[in-house]
Each structure stands twice: as C-alpha cells, then as structure tokens.
mmCIF file with all atom_site columns, C-alpha atoms in Angstrom:
data_model
loop_
_atom_site.group_PDB
_atom_site.id
_atom_site.type_symbol
_atom_site.label_atom_id
_atom_site.label_alt_id
_atom_site.label_comp_id
_atom_site.label_asym_id
_atom_site.label_entity_id
_atom_site.label_seq_id
_atom_site.pdbx_PDB_ins_code
_atom_site.Cartn_x
_atom_site.Cartn_y
_atom_site.Cartn_z
_atom_site.occupancy
_atom_site.B_iso_or_equiv
_atom_site.pdbx_formal_charge
_atom_site.auth_seq_id
_atom_site.auth_comp_id
_atom_site.auth_asym_id
_atom_site.auth_atom_id
_atom_site.pdbx_PDB_model_num
ATOM 1   C CA . UNK A 1 1   ? 133.658 110.561 96.820  1.00 82.00 ? 1   UNK A CA 1
ATOM 2   C CA . UNK A 1 2   ? 132.539 110.124 93.229  1.00 90.00 ? 2   UNK A CA 1
ATOM 3   C CA . UNK A 1 3   ? 135.305 112.386 91.954  1.00 92.00 ? 3   UNK A CA 1
ATOM 4   C CA . UNK A 1 4   ? 137.946 110.375 93.832  1.00 92.00 ? 4   UNK A CA 1
ATOM 5   C CA . UNK A 1 5   ? 136.572 107.104 92.433  1.00 93.00 ? 5   UNK A CA 1
ATOM 6   C CA . UNK A 1 6   ? 136.541 108.557 88.891  1.00 93.00 ? 6   UNK A CA 1
ATOM 7   C CA . UNK A 1 7   ? 140.117 109.753 89.364  1.00 92.00 ? 7   UNK A CA 1
ATOM 8   C CA . UNK A 1 8   ? 141.230 106.197 90.171  1.00 90.00 ? 8   UNK A CA 1
ATOM 9   C CA . UNK A 1 9   ? 139.332 104.804 87.183  1.00 92.00 ? 9   UNK A CA 1
ATOM 10  C CA . UNK A 1 10  ? 140.826 107.402 84.820  1.00 93.00 ? 10  UNK A CA 1
ATOM 11  C CA . UNK A 1 11  ? 144.315 107.216 86.422  1.00 91.00 ? 11  UNK A CA 1
ATOM 12  C CA . UNK A 1 12  ? 144.138 110.932 87.365  1.00 93.00 ? 12  UNK A CA 1
ATOM 13  C CA . UNK A 1 13  ? 145.954 110.473 90.651  1.00 93.00 ? 13  UNK A CA 1
ATOM 14  C CA . UNK A 1 14  ? 146.864 114.156 90.965  1.00 93.00 ? 14  UNK A CA 1
ATOM 15  C CA . UNK A 1 15  ? 143.209 114.739 91.909  1.00 94.00 ? 15  UNK A CA 1
ATOM 16  C CA . UNK A 1 16  ? 143.342 111.941 94.489  1.00 92.00 ? 16  UNK A CA 1
ATOM 17  C CA . UNK A 1 17  ? 146.465 113.517 95.991  1.00 92.00 ? 17  UNK A CA 1
ATOM 18  C CA . UNK A 1 18  ? 144.940 117.039 96.025  1.00 92.00 ? 18  UNK A CA 1
ATOM 19  C CA . UNK A 1 19  ? 141.711 115.804 97.615  1.00 93.00 ? 19  UNK A CA 1
ATOM 20  C CA . UNK A 1 20  ? 143.446 114.494 100.752 1.00 94.00 ? 20  UNK A CA 1
ATOM 21  C CA . UNK A 1 21  ? 143.072 116.575 103.911 1.00 93.00 ? 21  UNK A CA 1
ATOM 22  C CA . UNK A 1 22  ? 146.362 118.145 105.046 1.00 93.00 ? 22  UNK A CA 1
ATOM 23  C CA . UNK A 1 23  ? 146.396 115.924 108.142 1.00 91.00 ? 23  UNK A CA 1
ATOM 24  C CA . UNK A 1 24  ? 146.795 112.747 106.043 1.00 92.00 ? 24  UNK A CA 1
ATOM 25  C CA . UNK A 1 25  ? 148.333 114.068 102.815 1.00 88.00 ? 25  UNK A CA 1
ATOM 26  C CA . UNK A 1 26  ? 151.807 112.801 103.754 1.00 90.00 ? 26  UNK A CA 1
ATOM 27  C CA . UNK A 1 27  ? 150.388 109.254 104.066 1.00 90.00 ? 27  UNK A CA 1
ATOM 28  C CA . UNK A 1 28  ? 149.433 109.093 100.359 1.00 90.00 ? 28  UNK A CA 1
ATOM 29  C CA . UNK A 1 29  ? 151.700 106.582 98.593  1.00 92.00 ? 29  UNK A CA 1
ATOM 30  C CA . UNK A 1 30  ? 151.649 107.667 94.943  1.00 91.00 ? 30  UNK A CA 1
ATOM 31  C CA . UNK A 1 31  ? 153.561 104.635 93.656  1.00 93.00 ? 31  UNK A CA 1
ATOM 32  C CA . UNK A 1 32  ? 151.189 102.225 95.405  1.00 93.00 ? 32  UNK A CA 1
ATOM 33  C CA . UNK A 1 33  ? 148.154 104.131 94.130  1.00 91.00 ? 33  UNK A CA 1
ATOM 34  C CA . UNK A 1 34  ? 149.478 104.024 90.540  1.00 92.00 ? 34  UNK A CA 1
ATOM 35  C CA . UNK A 1 35  ? 150.124 100.279 90.807  1.00 92.00 ? 35  UNK A CA 1
ATOM 36  C CA . UNK A 1 36  ? 146.655 99.642  92.250  1.00 89.00 ? 36  UNK A CA 1
ATOM 37  C CA . UNK A 1 37  ? 144.943 101.755 89.589  1.00 88.00 ? 37  UNK A CA 1
ATOM 38  C CA . UNK A 1 38  ? 146.845 99.984  86.792  1.00 90.00 ? 38  UNK A CA 1
ATOM 39  C CA . UNK A 1 39  ? 146.161 96.455  88.099  1.00 92.00 ? 39  UNK A CA 1
ATOM 40  C CA . UNK A 1 40  ? 142.478 97.005  88.830  1.00 92.00 ? 40  UNK A CA 1
ATOM 41  C CA . UNK A 1 41  ? 139.450 96.834  86.571  1.00 93.00 ? 41  UNK A CA 1
ATOM 42  C CA . UNK A 1 42  ? 136.909 99.121  88.226  1.00 93.00 ? 42  UNK A CA 1
ATOM 43  C CA . UNK A 1 43  ? 133.323 97.840  88.093  1.00 94.00 ? 43  UNK A CA 1
ATOM 44  C CA . UNK A 1 44  ? 131.268 100.375 90.040  1.00 94.00 ? 44  UNK A CA 1
ATOM 45  C CA . UNK A 1 45  ? 130.709 102.662 92.986  1.00 95.00 ? 45  UNK A CA 1
ATOM 46  C CA . UNK A 1 46  ? 127.617 102.643 95.210  1.00 93.00 ? 46  UNK A CA 1
ATOM 47  C CA . UNK A 1 47  ? 127.013 105.381 97.753  1.00 93.00 ? 47  UNK A CA 1
ATOM 48  C CA . UNK A 1 48  ? 124.980 103.882 100.602 1.00 91.00 ? 48  UNK A CA 1
ATOM 49  C CA . UNK A 1 49  ? 124.727 106.880 102.890 1.00 91.00 ? 49  UNK A CA 1
ATOM 50  C CA . UNK A 1 50  ? 126.153 110.372 103.188 1.00 93.00 ? 50  UNK A CA 1
ATOM 51  C CA . UNK A 1 51  ? 125.851 112.885 105.994 1.00 94.00 ? 51  UNK A CA 1
ATOM 52  C CA . UNK A 1 52  ? 127.381 116.156 107.022 1.00 93.00 ? 52  UNK A CA 1
ATOM 53  C CA . UNK A 1 53  ? 127.467 118.145 110.203 1.00 94.00 ? 53  UNK A CA 1
ATOM 54  C CA . UNK A 1 54  ? 129.102 121.524 109.898 1.00 93.00 ? 54  UNK A CA 1
ATOM 55  C CA . UNK A 1 55  ? 132.498 121.075 108.274 1.00 94.00 ? 55  UNK A CA 1
ATOM 56  C CA . UNK A 1 56  ? 132.644 117.294 108.824 1.00 95.00 ? 56  UNK A CA 1
ATOM 57  C CA . UNK A 1 57  ? 131.021 114.628 106.707 1.00 95.00 ? 57  UNK A CA 1
ATOM 58  C CA . UNK A 1 58  ? 130.904 110.887 106.237 1.00 94.00 ? 58  UNK A CA 1
ATOM 59  C CA . UNK A 1 59  ? 130.172 108.731 103.209 1.00 94.00 ? 59  UNK A CA 1
ATOM 60  C CA . UNK A 1 60  ? 129.401 105.012 103.418 1.00 93.00 ? 60  UNK A CA 1
ATOM 61  C CA . UNK A 1 61  ? 130.108 103.401 100.054 1.00 94.00 ? 61  UNK A CA 1
ATOM 62  C CA . UNK A 1 62  ? 131.139 100.211 98.339  1.00 93.00 ? 62  UNK A CA 1
ATOM 63  C CA . UNK A 1 63  ? 133.209 99.627  95.225  1.00 93.00 ? 63  UNK A CA 1
ATOM 64  C CA . UNK A 1 64  ? 133.218 96.644  92.901  1.00 94.00 ? 64  UNK A CA 1
ATOM 65  C CA . UNK A 1 65  ? 136.448 95.792  91.135  1.00 94.00 ? 65  UNK A CA 1
ATOM 66  C CA . UNK A 1 66  ? 138.347 92.960  89.511  1.00 95.00 ? 66  UNK A CA 1
ATOM 67  C CA . UNK A 1 67  ? 141.962 92.209  90.356  1.00 91.00 ? 67  UNK A CA 1
ATOM 68  C CA . UNK A 1 68  ? 144.061 89.167  89.482  1.00 90.00 ? 68  UNK A CA 1
ATOM 69  C CA . UNK A 1 69  ? 141.048 87.527  87.830  1.00 91.00 ? 69  UNK A CA 1
ATOM 70  C CA . UNK A 1 70  ? 138.964 87.781  90.990  1.00 93.00 ? 70  UNK A CA 1
ATOM 71  C CA . UNK A 1 71  ? 135.809 89.879  91.490  1.00 93.00 ? 71  UNK A CA 1
ATOM 72  C CA . UNK A 1 72  ? 136.053 91.782  94.761  1.00 91.00 ? 72  UNK A CA 1
ATOM 73  C CA . UNK A 1 73  ? 134.009 94.263  96.747  1.00 92.00 ? 73  UNK A CA 1
ATOM 74  C CA . UNK A 1 74  ? 135.200 96.733  99.348  1.00 92.00 ? 74  UNK A CA 1
ATOM 75  C CA . UNK A 1 75  ? 133.127 98.725  101.830 1.00 94.00 ? 75  UNK A CA 1
ATOM 76  C CA . UNK A 1 76  ? 134.311 101.930 103.437 1.00 93.00 ? 76  UNK A CA 1
ATOM 77  C CA . UNK A 1 77  ? 133.049 104.529 105.842 1.00 93.00 ? 77  UNK A CA 1
ATOM 78  C CA . UNK A 1 78  ? 135.000 107.595 104.724 1.00 94.00 ? 78  UNK A CA 1
ATOM 79  C CA . UNK A 1 79  ? 135.453 110.816 106.669 1.00 95.00 ? 79  UNK A CA 1
ATOM 80  C CA . UNK A 1 80  ? 135.671 114.186 104.955 1.00 95.00 ? 80  UNK A CA 1
ATOM 81  C CA . UNK A 1 81  ? 136.534 117.714 106.130 1.00 95.00 ? 81  UNK A CA 1
ATOM 82  C CA . UNK A 1 82  ? 135.428 120.941 104.486 1.00 95.00 ? 82  UNK A CA 1
ATOM 83  C CA . UNK A 1 83  ? 138.419 123.264 104.224 1.00 93.00 ? 83  UNK A CA 1
ATOM 84  C CA . UNK A 1 84  ? 138.086 126.586 102.375 1.00 92.00 ? 84  UNK A CA 1
ATOM 85  C CA . UNK A 1 85  ? 134.820 125.381 100.834 1.00 91.00 ? 85  UNK A CA 1
ATOM 86  C CA . UNK A 1 86  ? 136.293 122.117 99.475  1.00 93.00 ? 86  UNK A CA 1
ATOM 87  C CA . UNK A 1 87  ? 135.544 118.635 100.805 1.00 94.00 ? 87  UNK A CA 1
ATOM 88  C CA . UNK A 1 88  ? 138.766 116.726 101.459 1.00 95.00 ? 88  UNK A CA 1
ATOM 89  C CA . UNK A 1 89  ? 139.210 113.057 102.328 1.00 95.00 ? 89  UNK A CA 1
ATOM 90  C CA . UNK A 1 90  ? 140.313 112.712 105.966 1.00 94.00 ? 90  UNK A CA 1
ATOM 91  C CA . UNK A 1 91  ? 140.451 108.926 106.308 1.00 93.00 ? 91  UNK A CA 1
ATOM 92  C CA . UNK A 1 92  ? 138.239 105.907 106.434 1.00 91.00 ? 92  UNK A CA 1
ATOM 93  C CA . UNK A 1 93  ? 137.511 102.485 107.811 1.00 91.00 ? 93  UNK A CA 1
ATOM 94  C CA . UNK A 1 94  ? 137.756 99.786  105.134 1.00 89.00 ? 94  UNK A CA 1
ATOM 95  C CA . UNK A 1 95  ? 136.096 96.379  105.301 1.00 84.00 ? 95  UNK A CA 1
ATOM 96  C CA . UNK A 1 96  ? 135.664 93.469  102.911 1.00 72.00 ? 96  UNK A CA 1
ATOM 97  C CA . UNK A 1 97  ? 132.212 92.777  104.387 1.00 74.00 ? 97  UNK A CA 1
ATOM 98  C CA . UNK A 1 98  ? 129.115 94.979  104.417 1.00 70.00 ? 98  UNK A CA 1
ATOM 99  C CA . UNK A 1 99  ? 128.125 96.546  107.714 1.00 68.00 ? 99  UNK A CA 1
ATOM 100 C CA . UNK A 1 100 ? 125.741 94.373  109.724 1.00 70.00 ? 100 UNK A CA 1
ATOM 101 C CA . UNK A 1 101 ? 122.052 95.066  109.230 1.00 70.00 ? 101 UNK A CA 1
ATOM 102 C CA . UNK A 1 102 ? 120.279 96.653  112.144 1.00 71.00 ? 102 UNK A CA 1
ATOM 103 C CA . UNK A 1 103 ? 117.102 94.759  112.991 1.00 73.00 ? 103 UNK A CA 1
ATOM 104 C CA . UNK A 1 104 ? 114.492 96.300  115.242 1.00 74.00 ? 104 UNK A CA 1
ATOM 105 C CA . UNK A 1 105 ? 113.093 93.732  117.635 1.00 82.00 ? 105 UNK A CA 1
ATOM 106 C CA . UNK A 1 106 ? 109.471 94.383  118.534 1.00 84.00 ? 106 UNK A CA 1
ATOM 107 C CA . UNK A 1 107 ? 107.729 92.714  121.444 1.00 85.00 ? 107 UNK A CA 1
ATOM 108 C CA . UNK A 1 108 ? 104.368 91.090  120.741 1.00 81.00 ? 108 UNK A CA 1
ATOM 109 C CA . UNK A 1 109 ? 102.531 93.447  123.114 1.00 89.00 ? 109 UNK A CA 1
ATOM 110 C CA . UNK A 1 110 ? 104.224 96.648  121.953 1.00 89.00 ? 110 UNK A CA 1
ATOM 111 C CA . UNK A 1 111 ? 102.459 99.117  119.653 1.00 90.00 ? 111 UNK A CA 1
ATOM 112 C CA . UNK A 1 112 ? 102.800 98.201  115.974 1.00 88.00 ? 112 UNK A CA 1
ATOM 113 C CA . UNK A 1 113 ? 105.468 100.278 114.145 1.00 84.00 ? 113 UNK A CA 1
ATOM 114 C CA . UNK A 1 114 ? 103.028 100.824 111.248 1.00 86.00 ? 114 UNK A CA 1
ATOM 115 C CA . UNK A 1 115 ? 101.184 103.362 113.475 1.00 84.00 ? 115 UNK A CA 1
ATOM 116 C CA . UNK A 1 116 ? 97.854  101.534 113.279 1.00 89.00 ? 116 UNK A CA 1
ATOM 117 C CA . UNK A 1 117 ? 97.314  101.921 117.019 1.00 89.00 ? 117 UNK A CA 1
ATOM 118 C CA . UNK A 1 118 ? 97.022  98.152  117.461 1.00 90.00 ? 118 UNK A CA 1
ATOM 119 C CA . UNK A 1 119 ? 99.388  95.844  119.304 1.00 90.00 ? 119 UNK A CA 1
ATOM 120 C CA . UNK A 1 120 ? 102.032 94.299  117.077 1.00 87.00 ? 120 UNK A CA 1
ATOM 121 C CA . UNK A 1 121 ? 100.677 90.762  117.650 1.00 87.00 ? 121 UNK A CA 1
ATOM 122 C CA . UNK A 1 122 ? 97.225  91.814  116.337 1.00 90.00 ? 122 UNK A CA 1
ATOM 123 C CA . UNK A 1 123 ? 98.524  93.809  113.361 1.00 90.00 ? 123 UNK A CA 1
ATOM 124 C CA . UNK A 1 124 ? 101.729 93.244  111.367 1.00 86.00 ? 124 UNK A CA 1
ATOM 125 C CA . UNK A 1 125 ? 102.910 90.432  113.655 1.00 82.00 ? 125 UNK A CA 1
ATOM 126 C CA . UNK A 1 126 ? 100.124 88.083  112.562 1.00 79.00 ? 126 UNK A CA 1
#
C-alpha cells in the first residue's frame, strides 16, 4: 500500500498500473489517475490495520490530501492478492468517513474485562 501511495505522490503511475491484480487491471483509467495526481497535494498515509491469510490480504488505511483548496481525508479497506510472490491491489471499499468504533458493552454483573476476578460493577465500573 505504501508503494502505491508513494507512486501517486511522485507521479510514477506505471507502478500503480503494474500493481493492479489482473482481474481489475483493465479498470485502471490512466488519464484520470494522472489528473488526480496532478491536482492533489498529498498530506499523508496512515495504515490502520493489515492482515493476510494465505494469498489474500487486506489493508485498512486513510489518506490526507488537499484538492481545490480543501483539506480532505479518505478511508479505504483495500484487498490484495499475492500472485507469483508479489502483492497486487485487487480492489477496495472507499469511504469519506472512518469506520464506526466497536464498543464492547459490559453488564454490571459480568466479570470485569481487566481479569481481576471481580464483577464489573465492583471493579472498573465504579
């Protein structure tokens, strides 16, 4: 993911094109990518989570950028495939908002998650 981001920043779109999985390579619009790279001031990449299982992987990340005088942020959950030892971008789900936080709801009489052995209401729930 970092190499693809750097390729956009440095306008090295041949790398972006080569790093697409064969199943989506025909969907890459080079002219649109060149226009986007030229009009965008890239501000940063943050990898939130990465996982792999066999020859499939996912990367949750966000990018900060400035376009048309406006600071923007984009979140994506990207899918990757390992083909001949190389990780290739296979698609992603893009959002302008961060994924919702998962909050664990603990009942007052349940064991405390801090592993103290006490009930939640008598430990961390005080």
